[in-house]
Amino acid sequence: MGTVTLINNETGQSFDFDLIDCTRGPKAVNFSKLFENAGIFSYDPGYGSTAGCESTISYIDGKKGELLYRGIPIEQLVEKYKFTDICQFLISDSLPKNDEESKKFDLELRHRSFLHEKLKRVFDVFPDNAHSMATLSAIVSVLATLYANHKDMDDEDDYQTMARRIIAKTPTMVAFCYRNSVGAPFIEPDVSKSYVENFFYMLRGYPHSRWKYGLDGEQEITPLEIEALDKILTLHADHGQNASTTTVRNVASTGVHPYAAISSGINALWGPAHGGANEKVLAQLHEIGDVKNVDKFIERAKDKNDSFRLMGFGHRVYKSYDPRAKTLKKLKDELDKKGIRMDAHLSEIAQKVEEVALSDSYFLERGLYPNVDFYSGIILTALKIPRELFTPIFVMGRMPGWCAQLIEHDKNPYARITRPRQVYLGK
Ligand code: SDX
């Protein structure tokens, strides 16, 4: 194993630290004994250069614009597998071997998609128009009280049941959060429907009515719409140690119930700097309003005295095109050709924003490219999904990733409670 020597020029002391080997990406200096040996802390606000854990789940190459789930590029996975297969892949590190295994996992999720009757009554306390991210994190916290046995997971069965249960229930919780916010009755899951179709059904359906979906009569949910949302969920399934995943791991490190840790992750994801950006991108495209205003907004994004930032642009790790954004842009154009009409006006503005930004040195020098949130909202709008559900949809996609990361953390006998230090500047 290689080492790094640190020389403290104030004291002349030098210290050797091990380099930790990895299968991809940069090696890490093992600084866990830095304070003990050298009496100093490392300082890295935002942890841009700091690894907080070892992981085998997803890998990002920020320079190449690559994202792998358990070693396989997402571009291959999104074409070949359904989202429920990706859920199985992430939480159990094995893709379904055949159609039968895929169906078995899918069927288990359908049977677990129902919510406890007591949980449904919790929705009554939320005010009308309560944002679905707030109600979703609250409902997931209550889920921890209903399945207290998941607090102590001892074997693979426990891990799998914990994960499959919340993955199965998330579409139901998201649909119920929305229906509750608009005063519409809940539509129970229908086990004859696939994961994504069931979500559309619970979101749009009419109770006990010959009208299956849609607020304008016999409109069916088309296979193309189901395929589109399925792919969007796969593209959101995991993404290394981002802010919300780090939150989930940090909260889990205190020994709390896994669903309480996930509820914290939902709150972290809500922020506009993170998963909440998808909703903000749509608002921003409407604010820009016309391609002739794009230059003005690009100048505002570059102006340090203006708090305006280009939502859906930039990333801590990607300093090139986010492969998810590339795949989503391709999906947007494919769907448009196949008849799921994108909002042409918004698309035109988004295209112009990307074109102007990517020809501007401010963005290129800083490696600011479209990220996963830049195009997702345009597609979700074309799927007639309400804007306030864009980030809850991100939660649906990321749920298997959070579960996989929780399981990895829980299985690690060396995992410690997260407790960073500080540079004290006080009195
Ligand atoms: C997600 O981490 C993940 O993996 C997250 C995610 C996932 O799958 O979990 O990928 C999902 O959260 C994607 C990001 C969604 N957020 C947004 O689109 C919001 C807009 N983006 C920015 O707020 C920002 O780019 C972040 C938050 C995404 C990244 O912030 P960093 O890494 O802290 O970057 P920074 O603020 O240090 O920016 C570096 C420079 C700064 O300028 P200088 O000080 O060098 O002059 O780039 C500028 C920033 O001002 N900059 C932007 C900008 N993003 C960065 N300038 C204008 N518009 C932007 N969007």
Short mmCIF file of C-alpha atoms and ligand atoms in Angstrom, two decimals:
data_model
loop_
_atom_site.label_atom_id
_atom_site.label_comp_id
_atom_site.label_asym_id
_atom_site.label_seq_id
_atom_site.Cartn_x
_atom_site.Cartn_y
_atom_site.Cartn_z
CA MET A 1 0.00 0.00 0.00
CA GLY A 2 1.43 3.45 -0.92
CA THR A 3 1.93 6.27 1.57
CA VAL A 4 1.85 10.07 1.64
CA THR A 5 4.25 12.07 3.83
CA LEU A 6 2.92 15.19 5.47
CA ILE A 7 5.48 17.72 6.69
CA ASN A 8 4.33 20.33 9.20
CA ASN A 9 6.63 23.22 8.33
CA GLU A 10 5.75 25.01 11.55
CA THR A 11 7.19 22.20 13.67
CA GLY A 12 9.40 20.41 11.15
CA GLN A 13 7.65 17.13 12.02
CA SER A 14 6.76 14.73 9.24
CA PHE A 15 4.14 12.01 9.26
CA ASP A 16 3.39 9.11 6.90
CA PHE A 17 -0.18 8.18 6.06
CA ASP A 18 -1.40 5.19 4.06
CA LEU A 19 -2.95 5.59 0.62
CA ILE A 20 -6.16 3.52 0.42
CA ASP A 21 -6.40 1.49 -2.78
CA CYS A 22 -9.59 1.66 -4.86
CA THR A 23 -10.91 -0.07 -7.99
CA ARG A 24 -11.71 3.20 -9.82
CA GLY A 25 -11.04 6.88 -9.37
CA PRO A 26 -8.58 8.70 -7.12
CA LYS A 27 -6.97 6.97 -4.14
CA ALA A 28 -7.60 8.45 -0.68
CA VAL A 29 -5.15 9.33 2.06
CA ASN A 30 -6.21 7.63 5.27
CA PHE A 31 -6.34 10.62 7.60
CA SER A 32 -8.34 8.88 10.33
CA LYS A 33 -5.30 9.11 12.66
CA LEU A 34 -4.25 12.62 11.55
CA PHE A 35 -5.27 14.32 14.79
CA GLU A 36 -3.93 11.51 16.98
CA ASN A 37 -0.54 11.49 15.22
CA ALA A 38 -0.06 15.07 14.04
CA GLY A 39 -2.29 17.03 16.41
CA ILE A 40 -4.01 18.88 13.57
CA PHE A 41 -7.36 18.56 11.75
CA SER A 42 -7.95 18.51 8.01
CA TYR A 43 -10.32 21.23 6.76
CA ASP A 44 -12.63 20.63 3.78
CA PRO A 45 -15.94 22.53 4.06
CA GLY A 46 -18.56 20.82 1.84
CA TYR A 47 -16.28 17.76 1.72
CA GLY A 48 -15.31 18.41 -1.93
CA SER A 49 -12.04 16.43 -1.46
CA THR A 50 -13.07 14.13 1.36
CA ALA A 51 -14.24 10.51 1.25
CA GLY A 52 -16.49 9.72 4.20
CA CYS A 53 -16.91 6.02 3.45
CA GLU A 54 -15.93 3.12 1.20
CA SER A 55 -18.67 2.07 -1.19
CA THR A 56 -19.35 -0.37 -4.06
CA ILE A 57 -22.73 0.92 -5.17
CA SER A 58 -22.27 3.69 -7.76
CA TYR A 59 -19.27 5.34 -9.33
CA ILE A 60 -19.06 8.77 -10.95
CA ASP A 61 -16.24 9.94 -13.21
CA GLY A 62 -16.75 13.71 -13.17
CA LYS A 63 -14.25 14.41 -15.93
CA LYS A 64 -15.49 11.73 -18.36
CA GLY A 65 -19.13 12.25 -17.43
CA GLU A 66 -19.60 8.59 -16.49
CA LEU A 67 -22.03 7.03 -13.98
CA LEU A 68 -21.96 3.32 -13.15
CA TYR A 69 -24.38 1.38 -10.93
CA ARG A 70 -22.40 -1.53 -9.46
CA GLY A 71 -19.92 -1.26 -12.34
CA ILE A 72 -22.39 -1.04 -15.24
CA PRO A 73 -22.87 2.26 -17.16
CA ILE A 74 -26.35 3.71 -16.70
CA GLU A 75 -26.74 4.08 -20.48
CA GLN A 76 -26.75 0.26 -20.77
CA LEU A 77 -28.97 -0.31 -17.75
CA VAL A 78 -31.64 2.23 -18.69
CA GLU A 79 -32.13 0.60 -22.11
CA LYS A 80 -32.15 -3.01 -20.91
CA TYR A 81 -33.84 -3.08 -17.49
CA LYS A 82 -37.01 -1.87 -15.76
CA PHE A 83 -36.71 0.34 -12.71
CA THR A 84 -37.79 -2.51 -10.42
CA ASP A 85 -34.87 -4.58 -11.78
CA ILE A 86 -32.54 -1.69 -10.96
CA CYS A 87 -33.99 -1.60 -7.43
CA GLN A 88 -33.17 -5.29 -7.02
CA PHE A 89 -29.71 -4.68 -8.50
CA LEU A 90 -28.86 -1.88 -6.11
CA ILE A 91 -30.20 -3.38 -2.88
CA SER A 92 -29.02 -6.95 -3.47
CA ASP A 93 -26.06 -6.45 -5.87
CA SER A 94 -27.61 -8.85 -8.37
CA LEU A 95 -29.62 -8.18 -11.49
CA PRO A 96 -32.56 -10.57 -12.04
CA LYS A 97 -31.17 -13.68 -13.78
CA ASN A 98 -34.31 -14.19 -15.85
CA ASP A 99 -37.83 -12.94 -16.50
CA GLU A 100 -39.23 -15.11 -13.76
CA GLU A 101 -36.94 -13.62 -11.10
CA SER A 102 -37.76 -10.11 -12.33
CA LYS A 103 -41.49 -10.81 -12.11
CA LYS A 104 -41.14 -12.33 -8.62
CA PHE A 105 -39.46 -9.19 -7.29
CA ASP A 106 -41.98 -6.98 -9.08
CA LEU A 107 -44.87 -8.99 -7.57
CA GLU A 108 -43.47 -8.63 -4.05
CA LEU A 109 -43.37 -4.86 -4.51
CA ARG A 110 -46.98 -4.84 -5.69
CA HIS A 111 -48.10 -6.75 -2.59
CA ARG A 112 -46.17 -4.39 -0.33
CA SER A 113 -47.48 -1.22 -2.02
CA PHE A 114 -50.39 -0.73 0.40
CA LEU A 115 -50.22 1.67 3.36
CA HIS A 116 -51.22 0.83 6.90
CA GLU A 117 -54.74 2.15 7.59
CA LYS A 118 -53.45 4.23 10.52
CA LEU A 119 -50.85 5.85 8.25
CA LYS A 120 -53.57 7.11 5.93
CA ARG A 121 -55.19 9.00 8.78
CA VAL A 122 -52.00 11.00 9.36
CA PHE A 123 -52.63 12.82 6.07
CA ASP A 124 -55.64 14.54 7.66
CA VAL A 125 -53.41 16.76 9.78
CA PHE A 126 -51.67 18.37 6.79
CA PRO A 127 -52.94 21.75 5.59
CA ASP A 128 -54.32 22.03 2.05
CA ASN A 129 -51.58 22.60 -0.55
CA ALA A 130 -48.92 21.32 1.87
CA HIS A 131 -45.83 20.66 -0.26
CA SER A 132 -45.55 16.94 -0.98
CA MET A 133 -41.87 16.86 0.11
CA ALA A 134 -42.87 18.03 3.60
CA THR A 135 -45.71 15.55 3.90
CA LEU A 136 -43.64 12.73 2.39
CA SER A 137 -40.80 13.09 4.91
CA ALA A 138 -43.37 13.20 7.74
CA ILE A 139 -45.17 10.09 6.48
CA VAL A 140 -41.88 8.19 6.12
CA SER A 141 -41.04 9.10 9.71
CA VAL A 142 -44.36 7.63 10.83
CA LEU A 143 -43.59 4.52 8.75
CA ALA A 144 -40.71 3.92 11.20
CA THR A 145 -43.23 3.56 14.03
CA LEU A 146 -45.24 0.98 12.11
CA TYR A 147 -42.27 -1.27 11.33
CA ALA A 148 -40.20 -0.89 14.48
CA ASN A 149 -38.58 -4.29 13.88
CA HIS A 150 -36.45 -2.80 11.08
CA LYS A 151 -34.47 -0.88 13.68
CA ASP A 152 -32.37 -3.98 14.35
CA MET A 153 -31.52 -5.67 11.08
CA ASP A 154 -29.47 -8.80 11.61
CA ASP A 155 -29.41 -10.70 8.35
CA GLU A 156 -29.94 -10.33 4.61
CA ASP A 157 -33.64 -11.10 4.90
CA ASP A 158 -34.09 -8.17 7.31
CA TYR A 159 -32.20 -5.84 4.96
CA GLN A 160 -34.17 -6.95 1.92
CA THR A 161 -37.55 -6.69 3.66
CA MET A 162 -36.75 -3.19 4.97
CA ALA A 163 -35.72 -2.05 1.50
CA ARG A 164 -38.47 -3.74 -0.52
CA ARG A 165 -41.13 -2.46 1.86
CA ILE A 166 -40.28 1.23 1.53
CA ILE A 167 -39.46 1.00 -2.20
CA ALA A 168 -42.90 -0.57 -2.74
CA LYS A 169 -44.72 2.03 -0.65
CA THR A 170 -43.04 5.16 -1.99
CA PRO A 171 -45.22 5.55 -5.13
CA THR A 172 -48.33 5.13 -2.97
CA MET A 173 -47.09 7.67 -0.42
CA VAL A 174 -46.17 10.16 -3.17
CA ALA A 175 -49.55 9.77 -4.89
CA PHE A 176 -51.40 10.07 -1.58
CA CYS A 177 -49.40 13.18 -0.61
CA TYR A 178 -50.46 14.84 -3.82
CA ARG A 179 -54.08 13.70 -3.75
CA ASN A 180 -54.35 14.88 -0.14
CA SER A 181 -52.88 18.28 -1.06
CA VAL A 182 -55.63 18.85 -3.66
CA GLY A 183 -58.43 17.35 -1.57
CA ALA A 184 -58.89 14.34 -3.87
CA PRO A 185 -59.76 10.89 -2.50
CA PHE A 186 -56.98 8.28 -2.30
CA ILE A 187 -56.89 5.59 -5.00
CA GLU A 188 -55.62 2.33 -3.54
CA PRO A 189 -52.84 0.50 -5.42
CA ASP A 190 -54.00 -2.02 -8.01
CA VAL A 191 -51.80 -5.15 -7.88
CA SER A 192 -52.63 -5.92 -11.50
CA LYS A 193 -50.56 -2.88 -12.49
CA SER A 194 -46.80 -2.48 -12.83
CA TYR A 195 -44.85 -0.20 -10.49
CA VAL A 196 -44.96 2.88 -12.69
CA GLU A 197 -48.45 2.33 -14.15
CA ASN A 198 -49.76 1.93 -10.60
CA PHE A 199 -48.24 5.29 -9.69
CA PHE A 200 -49.97 7.03 -12.59
CA TYR A 201 -53.20 5.26 -11.68
CA MET A 202 -53.04 6.34 -8.01
CA LEU A 203 -52.14 9.85 -9.08
CA ARG A 204 -54.75 10.39 -11.78
CA GLY A 205 -57.44 7.77 -11.40
CA TYR A 206 -61.07 8.12 -10.43
CA PRO A 207 -62.28 5.96 -7.55
CA HIS A 208 -64.69 3.14 -8.51
CA SER A 209 -65.31 4.62 -11.92
CA ARG A 210 -65.38 3.29 -15.45
CA TRP A 211 -62.97 6.10 -16.21
CA LYS A 212 -59.60 4.52 -15.59
CA TYR A 213 -57.39 7.56 -15.66
CA GLY A 214 -57.07 11.15 -16.42
CA LEU A 215 -59.28 14.07 -15.66
CA ASP A 216 -60.66 14.06 -19.18
CA GLY A 217 -62.31 10.68 -19.46
CA GLU A 218 -61.13 7.49 -21.08
CA GLN A 219 -57.53 8.67 -21.42
CA GLU A 220 -55.34 5.60 -20.92
CA ILE A 221 -51.85 5.75 -19.53
CA THR A 222 -49.86 4.78 -22.60
CA PRO A 223 -46.98 2.26 -22.47
CA LEU A 224 -44.74 5.06 -23.75
CA GLU A 225 -45.54 7.26 -20.75
CA ILE A 226 -44.90 4.33 -18.43
CA GLU A 227 -41.58 3.61 -20.17
CA ALA A 228 -40.59 7.29 -19.95
CA LEU A 229 -41.15 7.59 -16.21
CA ASP A 230 -39.56 4.18 -15.63
CA LYS A 231 -36.38 5.42 -17.32
CA ILE A 232 -36.42 8.68 -15.38
CA LEU A 233 -36.58 6.73 -12.10
CA THR A 234 -33.66 4.51 -13.17
CA LEU A 235 -31.56 7.57 -13.96
CA HIS A 236 -32.13 8.89 -10.43
CA ALA A 237 -31.53 5.61 -8.57
CA ASP A 238 -28.15 6.31 -6.95
CA HIS A 239 -25.35 8.82 -7.19
CA GLY A 240 -22.50 8.28 -4.75
CA GLN A 241 -22.24 10.34 -1.59
CA ASN A 242 -24.41 13.33 -2.57
CA ALA A 243 -25.89 15.60 0.10
CA SER A 244 -29.03 13.54 0.77
CA THR A 245 -27.26 10.17 0.71
CA THR A 246 -24.63 11.56 3.09
CA THR A 247 -27.50 12.74 5.30
CA VAL A 248 -29.05 9.25 5.26
CA ARG A 249 -25.72 7.66 6.21
CA ASN A 250 -24.96 10.27 8.86
CA VAL A 251 -28.35 9.90 10.54
CA ALA A 252 -28.15 6.10 10.28
CA SER A 253 -24.72 6.24 11.97
CA THR A 254 -26.40 7.16 15.29
CA GLY A 255 -28.24 3.80 15.24
CA VAL A 256 -31.65 5.22 14.44
CA HIS A 257 -34.44 3.43 12.51
CA PRO A 258 -33.58 3.22 8.76
CA TYR A 259 -36.82 4.96 7.79
CA ALA A 260 -36.01 7.87 10.13
CA ALA A 261 -32.67 8.19 8.30
CA ILE A 262 -34.49 8.12 4.94
CA SER A 263 -36.93 10.78 6.14
CA SER A 264 -33.91 13.02 6.83
CA GLY A 265 -32.61 12.26 3.34
CA ILE A 266 -35.94 13.39 1.86
CA ASN A 267 -35.58 16.72 3.63
CA ALA A 268 -32.01 17.15 2.40
CA LEU A 269 -33.05 16.32 -1.17
CA TRP A 270 -35.78 18.98 -1.09
CA GLY A 271 -33.28 21.84 -1.20
CA PRO A 272 -33.07 23.83 -4.49
CA ALA A 273 -29.29 23.28 -4.55
CA HIS A 274 -29.99 19.53 -4.69
CA GLY A 275 -33.05 17.55 -5.76
CA GLY A 276 -35.34 20.56 -5.46
CA ALA A 277 -33.60 22.05 -8.51
CA ASN A 278 -35.84 20.13 -10.95
CA GLU A 279 -38.89 22.07 -9.78
CA LYS A 280 -36.90 25.34 -9.84
CA VAL A 281 -35.69 24.75 -13.41
CA LEU A 282 -39.28 24.83 -14.65
CA ALA A 283 -40.00 28.00 -12.68
CA GLN A 284 -36.83 29.53 -14.11
CA LEU A 285 -37.71 28.66 -17.72
CA HIS A 286 -41.09 30.33 -17.19
CA GLU A 287 -39.34 33.35 -15.60
CA ILE A 288 -37.00 33.64 -18.60
CA GLY A 289 -40.18 33.49 -20.68
CA ASP A 290 -38.65 33.91 -24.11
CA VAL A 291 -35.42 33.02 -25.94
CA LYS A 292 -34.73 36.73 -26.40
CA ASN A 293 -34.31 37.05 -22.60
CA VAL A 294 -31.79 34.21 -22.27
CA ASP A 295 -28.68 36.39 -22.64
CA LYS A 296 -29.88 38.66 -19.84
CA PHE A 297 -30.38 35.74 -17.46
CA ILE A 298 -27.03 34.20 -18.39
CA GLU A 299 -25.39 37.53 -17.47
CA ARG A 300 -27.26 37.51 -14.15
CA ALA A 301 -26.00 33.96 -13.44
CA LYS A 302 -22.43 35.20 -13.96
CA ASP A 303 -22.87 38.30 -11.81
CA LYS A 304 -21.43 37.72 -8.33
CA ASN A 305 -23.63 40.50 -6.96
CA ASP A 306 -26.75 38.73 -8.18
CA SER A 307 -27.95 35.68 -6.21
CA PHE A 308 -29.48 34.30 -9.43
CA ARG A 309 -28.03 30.92 -10.39
CA LEU A 310 -28.80 28.84 -13.45
CA MET A 311 -30.86 26.01 -11.98
CA GLY A 312 -30.11 22.60 -13.46
CA PHE A 313 -26.55 23.72 -14.23
CA GLY A 314 -23.32 22.85 -12.42
CA HIS A 315 -22.37 19.95 -10.21
CA ARG A 316 -19.89 19.22 -7.44
CA VAL A 317 -18.52 16.18 -9.26
CA TYR A 318 -19.39 16.49 -12.97
CA LYS A 319 -17.16 19.03 -14.68
CA SER A 320 -18.52 17.76 -17.98
CA TYR A 321 -21.96 16.82 -19.24
CA ASP A 322 -23.91 14.83 -16.61
CA PRO A 323 -24.60 11.52 -18.44
CA ARG A 324 -28.10 11.53 -16.97
CA ALA A 325 -28.80 14.93 -18.52
CA LYS A 326 -27.52 13.62 -21.86
CA THR A 327 -29.81 10.58 -21.63
CA LEU A 328 -32.78 12.71 -20.54
CA LYS A 329 -32.26 15.15 -23.42
CA LYS A 330 -32.26 12.20 -25.85
CA LEU A 331 -35.37 10.75 -24.17
CA LYS A 332 -37.12 14.15 -24.40
CA ASP A 333 -36.54 14.31 -28.17
CA GLU A 334 -37.52 10.63 -28.69
CA LEU A 335 -40.78 11.06 -26.77
CA ASP A 336 -41.58 14.23 -28.68
CA LYS A 337 -41.17 12.37 -31.97
CA LYS A 338 -43.33 9.51 -30.71
CA GLY A 339 -46.18 11.82 -29.80
CA ILE A 340 -45.66 12.80 -26.17
CA ARG A 341 -45.55 16.48 -26.98
CA MET A 342 -43.01 18.49 -24.99
CA ASP A 343 -43.81 22.12 -24.30
CA ALA A 344 -42.08 23.47 -27.42
CA HIS A 345 -41.72 26.94 -25.92
CA LEU A 346 -39.97 25.70 -22.76
CA SER A 347 -37.86 23.28 -24.77
CA GLU A 348 -36.73 26.08 -27.04
CA ILE A 349 -35.74 28.25 -24.07
CA ALA A 350 -33.91 25.35 -22.38
CA GLN A 351 -32.05 24.58 -25.60
CA LYS A 352 -31.06 28.24 -25.95
CA VAL A 353 -29.89 28.43 -22.30
CA GLU A 354 -27.68 25.39 -22.83
CA GLU A 355 -26.33 26.75 -26.14
CA VAL A 356 -25.47 30.20 -24.75
CA ALA A 357 -24.04 28.89 -21.46
CA LEU A 358 -21.89 26.24 -23.15
CA SER A 359 -20.36 28.85 -25.43
CA ASP A 360 -19.53 31.15 -22.52
CA SER A 361 -16.11 30.96 -20.86
CA TYR A 362 -17.63 31.62 -17.41
CA PHE A 363 -19.42 28.25 -17.54
CA LEU A 364 -16.75 26.35 -19.46
CA GLU A 365 -13.90 27.46 -17.18
CA ARG A 366 -15.89 26.34 -14.13
CA GLY A 367 -17.05 23.10 -15.73
CA LEU A 368 -20.71 24.07 -15.45
CA TYR A 369 -22.89 21.81 -17.62
CA PRO A 370 -26.52 20.72 -17.52
CA ASN A 371 -27.13 18.27 -14.68
CA VAL A 372 -29.84 15.66 -14.10
CA ASP A 373 -32.38 18.36 -13.20
CA PHE A 374 -32.11 20.47 -16.33
CA TYR A 375 -34.32 18.45 -18.69
CA SER A 376 -36.23 16.16 -16.30
CA GLY A 377 -38.87 18.80 -15.55
CA ILE A 378 -39.75 19.33 -19.22
CA ILE A 379 -40.38 15.60 -19.64
CA LEU A 380 -42.34 15.32 -16.37
CA THR A 381 -44.50 18.25 -17.50
CA ALA A 382 -45.21 16.42 -20.78
CA LEU A 383 -46.22 13.40 -18.66
CA LYS A 384 -48.72 15.72 -16.97
CA ILE A 385 -47.03 15.35 -13.59
CA PRO A 386 -47.63 18.39 -11.35
CA ARG A 387 -44.49 20.47 -10.80
CA GLU A 388 -44.58 20.05 -7.01
CA LEU A 389 -44.22 16.28 -7.54
CA PHE A 390 -40.94 16.60 -9.46
CA THR A 391 -38.78 16.24 -6.33
CA PRO A 392 -40.99 13.50 -4.81
CA ILE A 393 -40.43 11.64 -8.12
CA PHE A 394 -36.70 12.12 -7.49
CA VAL A 395 -37.33 10.48 -4.06
CA MET A 396 -39.05 7.53 -5.80
CA GLY A 397 -36.03 7.11 -8.07
CA ARG A 398 -33.44 7.53 -5.30
CA MET A 399 -35.15 5.25 -2.77
CA PRO A 400 -33.31 2.05 -3.84
CA GLY A 401 -30.01 3.95 -3.71
CA TRP A 402 -30.66 5.22 -0.19
CA CYS A 403 -31.64 1.70 0.92
CA ALA A 404 -28.52 0.19 -0.67
CA GLN A 405 -26.32 2.80 1.01
CA LEU A 406 -28.03 2.22 4.38
CA ILE A 407 -27.51 -1.54 4.08
CA GLU A 408 -23.86 -1.05 3.11
CA HIS A 409 -23.35 1.23 6.10
CA ASP A 410 -25.11 -1.15 8.50
CA LYS A 411 -23.07 -4.14 7.29
CA ASN A 412 -19.79 -2.31 7.83
CA PRO A 413 -18.42 -3.40 11.24
CA TYR A 414 -16.03 -0.41 11.23
CA ALA A 415 -18.73 2.21 10.55
CA ARG A 416 -18.60 4.89 13.23
CA ILE A 417 -20.94 7.66 14.27
CA THR A 418 -20.41 10.69 12.03
CA ARG A 419 -18.83 13.42 14.14
CA PRO A 420 -16.66 15.92 12.22
CA ARG A 421 -14.43 18.45 14.01
CA GLN A 422 -14.25 22.23 13.50
CA VAL A 423 -11.83 25.11 13.11
CA TYR A 424 -12.69 27.19 16.16
CA LEU A 425 -12.59 30.95 15.62
CA GLY A 426 -14.60 31.99 18.63
CA LYS A 427 -13.56 33.77 21.84
C1 SDX B 1 -28.27 17.34 -7.80
O1 SDX B 1 -24.23 15.66 -5.57
C2 SDX B 1 -25.03 15.02 -6.39
O2 SDX B 1 -24.69 14.00 -6.92
C3 SDX B 1 -26.38 15.65 -6.55
C4 SDX B 1 -27.24 15.06 -7.64
C5 SDX B 1 -27.69 13.65 -7.28
O3 SDX B 1 -27.99 12.88 -8.19
O4 SDX B 1 -27.82 13.37 -6.04
O5 SDX B 1 -26.52 15.03 -8.85
C6 SDX B 1 -28.52 15.87 -7.85
O6 SDX B 1 -28.39 17.91 -6.75
C7 SDX B 1 -27.81 18.08 -9.03
C8 SDX B 1 -27.55 19.59 -8.77
C9 SDX B 1 -28.89 20.34 -8.75
N1 SDX B 1 -28.67 21.74 -8.34
C10 SDX B 1 -28.75 22.76 -9.19
O7 SDX B 1 -28.91 22.62 -10.40
C11 SDX B 1 -28.64 24.14 -8.56
C12 SDX B 1 -27.69 25.01 -9.37
N2 SDX B 1 -26.34 24.48 -9.22
C13 SDX B 1 -25.50 25.12 -8.20
O8 SDX B 1 -26.15 25.58 -7.08
C14 SDX B 1 -24.18 24.36 -7.98
O9 SDX B 1 -23.66 24.11 -9.21
C15 SDX B 1 -24.20 23.08 -7.17
C16 SDX B 1 -24.85 23.25 -5.87
C17 SDX B 1 -24.87 21.99 -7.94
C18 SDX B 1 -22.73 22.68 -6.95
O10 SDX B 1 -22.18 23.60 -6.10
P1 SDX B 1 -20.61 23.56 -5.75
O11 SDX B 1 -19.99 22.29 -6.14
O12 SDX B 1 -20.47 24.02 -4.32
O13 SDX B 1 -20.02 24.60 -6.74
P2 SDX B 1 -19.65 26.08 -6.35
O14 SDX B 1 -20.82 26.74 -5.74
O15 SDX B 1 -18.37 26.03 -5.60
O16 SDX B 1 -19.44 26.72 -7.80
C19 SDX B 1 -18.17 26.80 -8.38
C20 SDX B 1 -18.24 28.09 -9.20
C21 SDX B 1 -18.63 29.32 -8.36
O17 SDX B 1 -18.11 30.43 -9.02
P3 SDX B 1 -16.64 31.02 -8.52
O18 SDX B 1 -16.73 31.23 -7.03
O19 SDX B 1 -15.65 29.94 -8.91
O20 SDX B 1 -16.47 32.31 -9.30
O21 SDX B 1 -19.27 27.96 -10.20
C22 SDX B 1 -20.30 28.93 -9.96
C23 SDX B 1 -20.14 29.38 -8.52
O22 SDX B 1 -20.63 30.70 -8.36
N3 SDX B 1 -21.57 28.23 -10.16
C24 SDX B 1 -22.63 28.73 -10.80
C25 SDX B 1 -23.58 27.72 -10.82
N4 SDX B 1 -23.10 26.65 -10.19
C26 SDX B 1 -21.86 26.97 -9.78
N5 SDX B 1 -22.82 29.95 -11.38
C27 SDX B 1 -24.04 30.12 -11.97
N6 SDX B 1 -25.03 29.19 -12.02
C28 SDX B 1 -24.82 27.97 -11.46
N7 SDX B 1 -25.76 27.05 -11.51
#
